[in-house]
Tab-separated table of C-alpha atoms in Angstrom:
chain	number	residue	atom	x	y	z
A	1	ARG	CA	-60.052	98.622	-82.219
A	2	LEU	CA	-63.056	100.720	-81.320
A	3	SER	CA	-64.932	102.705	-83.967
A	4	GLY	CA	-64.910	106.413	-83.405
A	5	GLY	CA	-66.774	109.347	-84.807
A	6	GLY	CA	-66.167	110.218	-88.467
A	7	GLY	CA	-65.037	106.689	-89.280
A	8	GLY	CA	-61.818	107.065	-87.315
A	9	THR	CA	-60.445	104.486	-84.971
A	10	HIS	CA	-58.966	104.657	-81.517
A	11	THR	CA	-56.794	102.105	-79.795
A	12	ASP	CA	-57.925	101.146	-76.317
A	13	GLU	CA	-55.596	98.340	-75.324
A	14	THR	CA	-55.276	97.089	-71.808
A	15	LEU	CA	-52.147	95.254	-70.749
A	16	GLY	CA	-53.955	94.229	-67.575
A	17	GLY	CA	-52.693	91.796	-65.006
A	18	ASP	CA	-49.796	93.152	-63.004
A	19	GLY	CA	-48.760	95.901	-65.406
A	20	PRO	CA	-49.873	99.468	-66.102
A	21	GLN	CA	-52.794	100.027	-68.473
A	22	VAL	CA	-52.931	102.028	-71.719
A	23	GLN	CA	-55.981	104.045	-72.580
A	24	SER	CA	-57.051	105.693	-75.822
A	25	PRO	CA	-55.134	108.844	-76.789
A	26	SER	CA	-58.308	110.860	-76.298
A	27	SER	CA	-58.232	110.106	-72.603
A	28	ALA	CA	-56.487	112.690	-70.439
A	29	PHE	CA	-56.719	110.535	-67.359
A	30	CYS	CA	-53.552	109.045	-65.887
A	31	SER	CA	-53.835	107.626	-62.390
A	32	ARG	CA	-51.617	105.629	-60.083
A	33	THR	CA	-52.333	102.451	-62.040
A	34	LEU	CA	-52.645	103.994	-65.498
A	35	CYS	CA	-49.893	105.427	-67.641
A	36	PHE	CA	-49.069	105.956	-71.311
A	37	LEU	CA	-46.496	103.716	-72.919
A	38	PRO	CA	-44.314	104.270	-75.977
A	39	SER	CA	-45.085	102.123	-78.995
A	40	SER	CA	-41.889	100.115	-78.521
A	41	VAL	CA	-43.295	98.717	-75.281
A	42	MET	CA	-46.294	97.332	-77.144
A	43	ASN	CA	-44.169	94.590	-78.719
A	44	VAL	CA	-45.081	91.329	-77.062
A	45	ILE	CA	-42.346	89.819	-74.895
A	46	SER	CA	-42.793	86.065	-74.830
A	47	ARG	CA	-41.820	83.960	-71.837
A	48	GLU	CA	-38.932	82.527	-73.831
A	49	GLU	CA	-37.708	86.010	-74.764
A	50	TYR	CA	-37.947	87.108	-71.151
A	51	GLN	CA	-35.850	84.142	-70.028
A	52	SER	CA	-33.269	84.388	-72.800
A	53	THR	CA	-32.912	88.159	-73.205
A	54	TYR	CA	-34.414	90.265	-70.435
A	55	TRP	CA	-33.723	88.296	-67.265
A	56	PRO	CA	-30.028	87.665	-68.092
A	57	LYS	CA	-29.515	91.442	-68.319
A	58	LEU	CA	-31.202	91.954	-64.974
A	59	GLU	CA	-29.359	89.060	-63.345
A	60	SER	CA	-25.985	90.398	-64.474
A	61	ALA	CA	-26.722	93.834	-63.020
A	62	ILE	CA	-27.944	92.339	-59.731
A	63	GLU	CA	-24.829	90.191	-59.419
A	64	GLN	CA	-22.607	93.201	-59.970
A	65	LEU	CA	-24.456	95.302	-57.398
A	66	LEU	CA	-24.314	92.521	-54.807
A	67	THR	CA	-20.615	91.776	-55.159
A	68	GLN	CA	-18.824	94.957	-56.161
A	69	SER	CA	-16.936	97.049	-53.629
A	70	PRO	CA	-16.387	100.820	-53.903
A	71	LYS	CA	-12.774	100.374	-54.984
A	72	ASP	CA	-13.676	98.200	-58.004
A	73	TYR	CA	-16.871	100.038	-58.948
A	74	ILE	CA	-18.055	99.365	-62.508
A	75	PRO	CA	-20.750	101.672	-63.930
A	76	ILE	CA	-24.140	100.135	-64.664
A	77	SER	CA	-26.589	101.439	-67.249
A	78	TYR	CA	-29.410	102.171	-64.843
A	79	GLU	CA	-31.549	103.559	-67.652
A	80	GLN	CA	-31.278	100.288	-69.574
A	81	ILE	CA	-32.057	98.132	-66.543
A	82	TYR	CA	-34.928	100.380	-65.456
A	83	SER	CA	-36.394	100.214	-68.966
A	84	CYS	CA	-35.998	96.447	-69.014
A	85	VAL	CA	-37.936	96.073	-65.758
A	86	TYR	CA	-40.606	98.469	-66.996
A	87	LYS	CA	-41.201	96.494	-70.193
A	88	CYS	CA	-41.382	93.191	-68.337
A	89	VAL	CA	-43.959	94.593	-65.923
A	90	CYS	CA	-46.073	95.892	-68.793
A	91	GLN	CA	-45.945	92.489	-70.473
A	92	GLN	CA	-47.160	90.671	-67.354
A	93	HIS	CA	-43.856	89.073	-66.354
A	94	SER	CA	-43.836	90.618	-62.872
A	95	GLU	CA	-44.539	87.384	-61.014
A	96	GLN	CA	-41.754	85.499	-62.773
A	97	MET	CA	-39.370	88.435	-62.408
A	98	TYR	CA	-40.055	88.660	-58.672
A	99	THR	CA	-39.493	84.910	-58.286
A	100	ASP	CA	-36.235	85.140	-60.225
A	101	LEU	CA	-35.056	88.130	-58.190
A	102	ILE	CA	-35.753	86.448	-54.850
A	103	GLY	CA	-34.095	83.244	-56.041
A	104	LYS	CA	-31.004	85.070	-57.266
A	105	ILE	CA	-30.503	87.018	-54.039
A	106	THR	CA	-31.262	83.975	-51.874
A	107	ARG	CA	-28.514	81.982	-53.599
A	108	HIS	CA	-26.109	84.877	-53.140
A	109	LEU	CA	-26.880	85.131	-49.422
A	110	GLN	CA	-26.511	81.384	-48.964
A	111	HIS	CA	-23.026	81.689	-50.451
A	112	VAL	CA	-22.263	84.591	-48.105
A	113	SER	CA	-23.434	82.504	-45.157
A	114	GLU	CA	-21.180	79.601	-46.136
A	115	GLU	CA	-18.187	81.936	-46.407
A	116	LEU	CA	-18.901	83.271	-42.922
A	117	LYS	CA	-19.015	79.750	-41.512
A	118	SER	CA	-15.484	79.125	-42.745
A	119	SER	CA	-14.110	82.411	-41.366
A	120	PRO	CA	-11.687	82.141	-38.410
A	121	PRO	CA	-12.850	83.811	-35.164
A	122	GLU	CA	-10.331	86.659	-35.446
A	123	HIS	CA	-11.844	87.700	-38.793
A	124	TYR	CA	-15.462	86.749	-38.142
A	125	ILE	CA	-16.698	90.119	-36.889
A	126	GLU	CA	-15.124	92.076	-39.736
A	127	LYS	CA	-16.444	89.573	-42.296
A	128	PHE	CA	-19.967	89.840	-40.932
A	129	ASN	CA	-19.809	93.627	-40.942
A	130	THR	CA	-18.593	93.621	-44.558
A	131	ALA	CA	-21.406	91.286	-45.618
A	132	LEU	CA	-24.021	93.395	-43.828
A	133	THR	CA	-22.878	96.793	-45.101
A	134	GLN	CA	-22.267	95.568	-48.657
A	135	TYR	CA	-25.717	94.003	-48.896
A	136	MET	CA	-27.549	97.006	-47.457
A	137	GLY	CA	-25.597	99.241	-49.818
A	138	ALA	CA	-26.619	97.079	-52.779
A	139	LEU	CA	-30.287	97.386	-51.823
A	140	GLN	CA	-30.037	101.148	-52.255
A	141	SER	CA	-29.586	100.501	-55.984
A	142	ILE	CA	-31.565	97.291	-56.488
A	143	VAL	CA	-34.839	98.504	-54.971
A	144	PRO	CA	-35.110	101.659	-57.143
A	145	LEU	CA	-34.350	99.622	-60.282
A	146	PHE	CA	-37.371	97.422	-59.579
A	147	ILE	CA	-39.662	100.255	-58.540
A	148	TYR	CA	-42.289	99.414	-61.193
A	149	MET	CA	-42.437	95.781	-60.144
A	150	ASN	CA	-42.762	96.905	-56.541
A	151	LYS	CA	-45.510	99.380	-57.358
A	152	PHE	CA	-47.645	97.303	-59.707
A	153	TYR	CA	-47.082	93.789	-58.371
A	154	ILE	CA	-45.581	93.501	-54.881
A	155	GLU	CA	-47.545	96.333	-53.265
A	156	THR	CA	-50.724	95.735	-55.264
A	157	LYS	CA	-50.977	91.948	-55.338
A	158	LEU	CA	-48.786	90.768	-52.462
A	159	ASN	CA	-49.450	93.705	-50.120
A	160	ARG	CA	-45.773	93.841	-49.239
A	161	ASP	CA	-42.747	96.000	-49.977
A	162	LEU	CA	-39.695	94.932	-51.980
A	163	ARG	CA	-37.113	96.415	-49.637
A	164	GLU	CA	-38.717	94.793	-46.607
A	165	ASP	CA	-38.716	91.436	-48.406
A	166	LEU	CA	-35.033	91.753	-49.313
A	167	VAL	CA	-34.020	92.841	-45.811
A	168	LYS	CA	-35.895	89.840	-44.411
A	169	LEU	CA	-33.915	87.621	-46.785
A	170	PHE	CA	-30.678	88.738	-45.138
A	171	THR	CA	-32.186	88.148	-41.715
A	172	ASP	CA	-33.314	84.629	-42.615
A	173	CYS	CA	-30.356	83.505	-44.728
A	174	VAL	CA	-27.456	85.128	-42.859
A	175	ALA	CA	-28.127	86.948	-39.593
A	176	GLU	CA	-30.281	84.317	-37.868
A	177	LYS	CA	-27.804	81.584	-38.764
A	178	HIS	CA	-24.830	83.471	-37.348
A	179	VAL	CA	-26.113	85.601	-34.479
A	180	CYS	CA	-25.434	82.885	-31.884
A	181	THR	CA	-21.813	82.713	-33.025
A	182	LEU	CA	-21.485	86.453	-33.494
A	183	MET	CA	-22.761	87.684	-30.125
A	184	PRO	CA	-20.137	85.957	-27.904
A	185	LEU	CA	-17.411	87.346	-30.154
A	186	LEU	CA	-18.907	90.837	-29.916
A	187	LEU	CA	-19.101	90.597	-26.121
A	188	GLN	CA	-15.513	89.424	-25.952
A	189	ALA	CA	-14.379	92.214	-28.264
A	190	HIS	CA	-16.301	94.772	-26.221
A	191	SER	CA	-14.614	93.627	-23.011
A	192	THR	CA	-11.187	93.891	-24.673
A	193	PRO	CA	-10.621	97.570	-25.484
A	194	PHE	CA	-9.741	98.377	-29.082
A	195	GLN	CA	-9.903	94.797	-30.334
A	196	ILE	CA	-12.169	96.095	-33.097
A	197	THR	CA	-12.898	99.667	-34.123
A	198	PRO	CA	-15.863	101.426	-32.466
A	199	SER	CA	-17.333	102.125	-35.905
A	200	THR	CA	-17.385	98.401	-36.731
A	201	MET	CA	-19.041	97.548	-33.420
A	202	ALA	CA	-21.614	100.314	-33.869
A	203	SER	CA	-22.352	99.237	-37.450
A	204	ILE	CA	-23.041	95.638	-36.450
A	205	ILE	CA	-25.081	96.420	-33.333
A	206	LYS	CA	-27.253	98.970	-35.133
A	207	GLY	CA	-27.617	96.610	-38.076
A	208	LEU	CA	-28.725	93.704	-35.887
A	209	TYR	CA	-31.185	95.956	-34.070
A	210	ALA	CA	-32.663	97.091	-37.389
A	211	LEU	CA	-33.076	93.490	-38.522
A	212	ARG	CA	-34.566	92.136	-35.296
A	213	PRO	CA	-35.129	94.507	-32.352
A	214	ASP	CA	-35.755	91.548	-30.037
A	215	TRP	CA	-32.088	90.554	-30.394
A	216	VAL	CA	-31.453	93.225	-27.754
A	217	GLN	CA	-32.295	90.526	-25.206
A	218	LEU	CA	-29.156	88.603	-26.203
A	219	ALA	CA	-26.904	91.336	-24.785
A	220	PRO	CA	-28.871	94.292	-23.367
A	221	ALA	CA	-25.851	96.098	-21.930
A	222	LEU	CA	-23.930	95.866	-25.198
A	223	PHE	CA	-26.849	97.114	-27.299
A	224	SER	CA	-27.483	99.977	-24.872
A	225	ASN	CA	-24.048	101.404	-25.673
A	226	PHE	CA	-25.164	102.079	-29.248
A	227	ILE	CA	-28.985	102.174	-29.178
A	228	PRO	CA	-30.496	104.879	-26.933
A	229	ASN	CA	-33.365	104.297	-24.523
A	230	ILE	CA	-33.574	100.520	-24.807
A	231	LEU	CA	-32.838	99.788	-21.131
A	232	PRO	CA	-35.355	100.353	-18.323
A	233	PRO	CA	-34.807	103.482	-16.194
A	234	ALA	CA	-31.760	103.261	-13.929
A	235	MET	CA	-32.378	102.764	-10.215
A	236	GLU	CA	-30.473	104.512	-7.438
A	237	SER	CA	-29.573	101.106	-6.006
A	238	GLN	CA	-27.653	100.332	-9.207
A	239	LEU	CA	-25.337	103.343	-9.052
A	240	CYS	CA	-22.574	101.438	-7.259
A	241	GLU	CA	-22.652	98.837	-10.007
A	242	TYR	CA	-22.433	101.568	-12.649
A	243	ALA	CA	-19.528	103.123	-10.749
A	244	ALA	CA	-17.627	99.831	-10.699
A	245	GLN	CA	-18.221	99.274	-14.406
A	246	ASP	CA	-17.096	102.762	-15.384
A	247	GLN	CA	-14.027	102.640	-13.127
A	248	LYS	CA	-12.967	99.372	-14.776
A	249	PHE	CA	-13.440	100.936	-18.195
A	250	GLN	CA	-11.452	103.951	-17.043
A	251	ARG	CA	-8.549	101.777	-15.896
A	252	ASP	CA	-8.555	99.972	-19.243
A	253	LEU	CA	-8.391	103.285	-21.066
A	254	PHE	CA	-5.463	104.447	-18.921
A	255	VAL	CA	-3.593	101.272	-19.794
A	256	HIS	CA	-4.202	101.583	-23.530
A	257	ARG	CA	-4.107	105.361	-23.966
A	258	GLY	CA	-2.627	107.038	-20.908
A	259	ALA	CA	-4.662	110.154	-21.594
A	260	GLY	CA	-6.294	111.144	-18.308
A	261	GLU	CA	-8.404	114.034	-19.528
A	262	SER	CA	-9.948	112.169	-22.444
A	263	VAL	CA	-10.543	109.170	-20.181
A	264	VAL	CA	-12.532	111.154	-17.646
A	265	THR	CA	-14.583	112.747	-20.409
A	266	THR	CA	-15.316	109.393	-22.011
A	267	THR	CA	-16.140	107.640	-18.748
A	268	TRP	CA	-18.461	110.183	-17.188
A	269	GLY	CA	-19.776	111.167	-20.607
A	270	GLY	CA	-20.847	107.547	-21.021
A	271	LEU	CA	-22.795	107.763	-17.769
A	272	THR	CA	-24.412	111.013	-18.838
A	273	SER	CA	-25.535	109.725	-22.244
A	274	ALA	CA	-26.744	106.370	-20.942
A	275	HIS	CA	-28.241	107.269	-17.580
A	276	ALA	CA	-28.357	111.046	-16.959
A	277	GLY	CA	-31.940	111.430	-18.034
A	278	GLN	CA	-32.911	108.498	-15.836
A	279	VAL	CA	-31.159	108.997	-12.467
A	280	GLY	CA	-31.179	112.773	-11.931
A	281	VAL	CA	-28.462	115.391	-11.504
A	282	GLU	CA	-27.969	114.972	-7.738
A	283	GLN	CA	-27.463	111.234	-8.086
A	284	ILE	CA	-24.900	111.771	-10.856
A	285	VAL	CA	-22.979	114.146	-8.568
A	286	CYS	CA	-23.004	111.499	-5.814
A	287	PHE	CA	-21.922	108.902	-8.350
A	288	MET	CA	-18.972	111.008	-9.509
A	289	SER	CA	-17.920	111.730	-5.928
A	290	ALA	CA	-17.620	107.981	-5.347
A	291	ALA	CA	-14.749	107.760	-7.846
A	292	PRO	CA	-11.120	108.008	-6.630
A	293	SER	CA	-9.973	111.590	-6.262
A	294	ASN	CA	-7.215	111.185	-8.845
A	295	GLN	CA	-9.815	110.260	-11.493
A	296	VAL	CA	-12.357	113.062	-10.995
């Protein structure tokens, strides 16, 4: 306590460390690292209380967010969890909370990876897509819940970002361990029309590219179907090769759909979106004229 004028007293307590700071009520200053706290936050949270009371609440919410699907959605008290994180940050438990969070999610992803290993090839692609989309969806809730820990500990002391750390966890624990198995299955599925839905293929390819852009080198042609401008400019000498590829795709579509008009649109539309800006209009006209007359 600091003596003030007229015999009064002012509280000027600093929580310090990795948490926000509390100034005297007479101070009107509140910066990025300073904020006022309610009196209930002032109660000291011991390490034992954190481990027995606060972390179990957080762990339960994290588990639910990581495992629930939209059809079995169970509401979570975000206000309660947010408040819990806030109090722990103010009481200098950020480091332990971050360690616990990373450990919890790492164990979950290791379990996901083991489940993928035991998946049969015919279900492998769908299982991977489910794991990827479910995890990224969970991060949309987990990261905001830990915003105070991210702001006052991860960004300030570790010079990192929570979401980037959690995305890297998926890359390290799941994607890197399965990409060598996944890519041949994706290439096989891509060469067999309608083996998997286009939305599933697009979701996985875009997801892999977001995790590690250099994975494009594993299958450049496949990635180029879903990620624009990743291939070098097309050369005129390659047009015959493009024509052969598109004509094969067109024949496959005729076999599976028998819809000539939509086939032509899809085939030449694919050329336009992938190569039009690279080969020029006149070359595209020559390319189209090379196709059989009953297909143009």
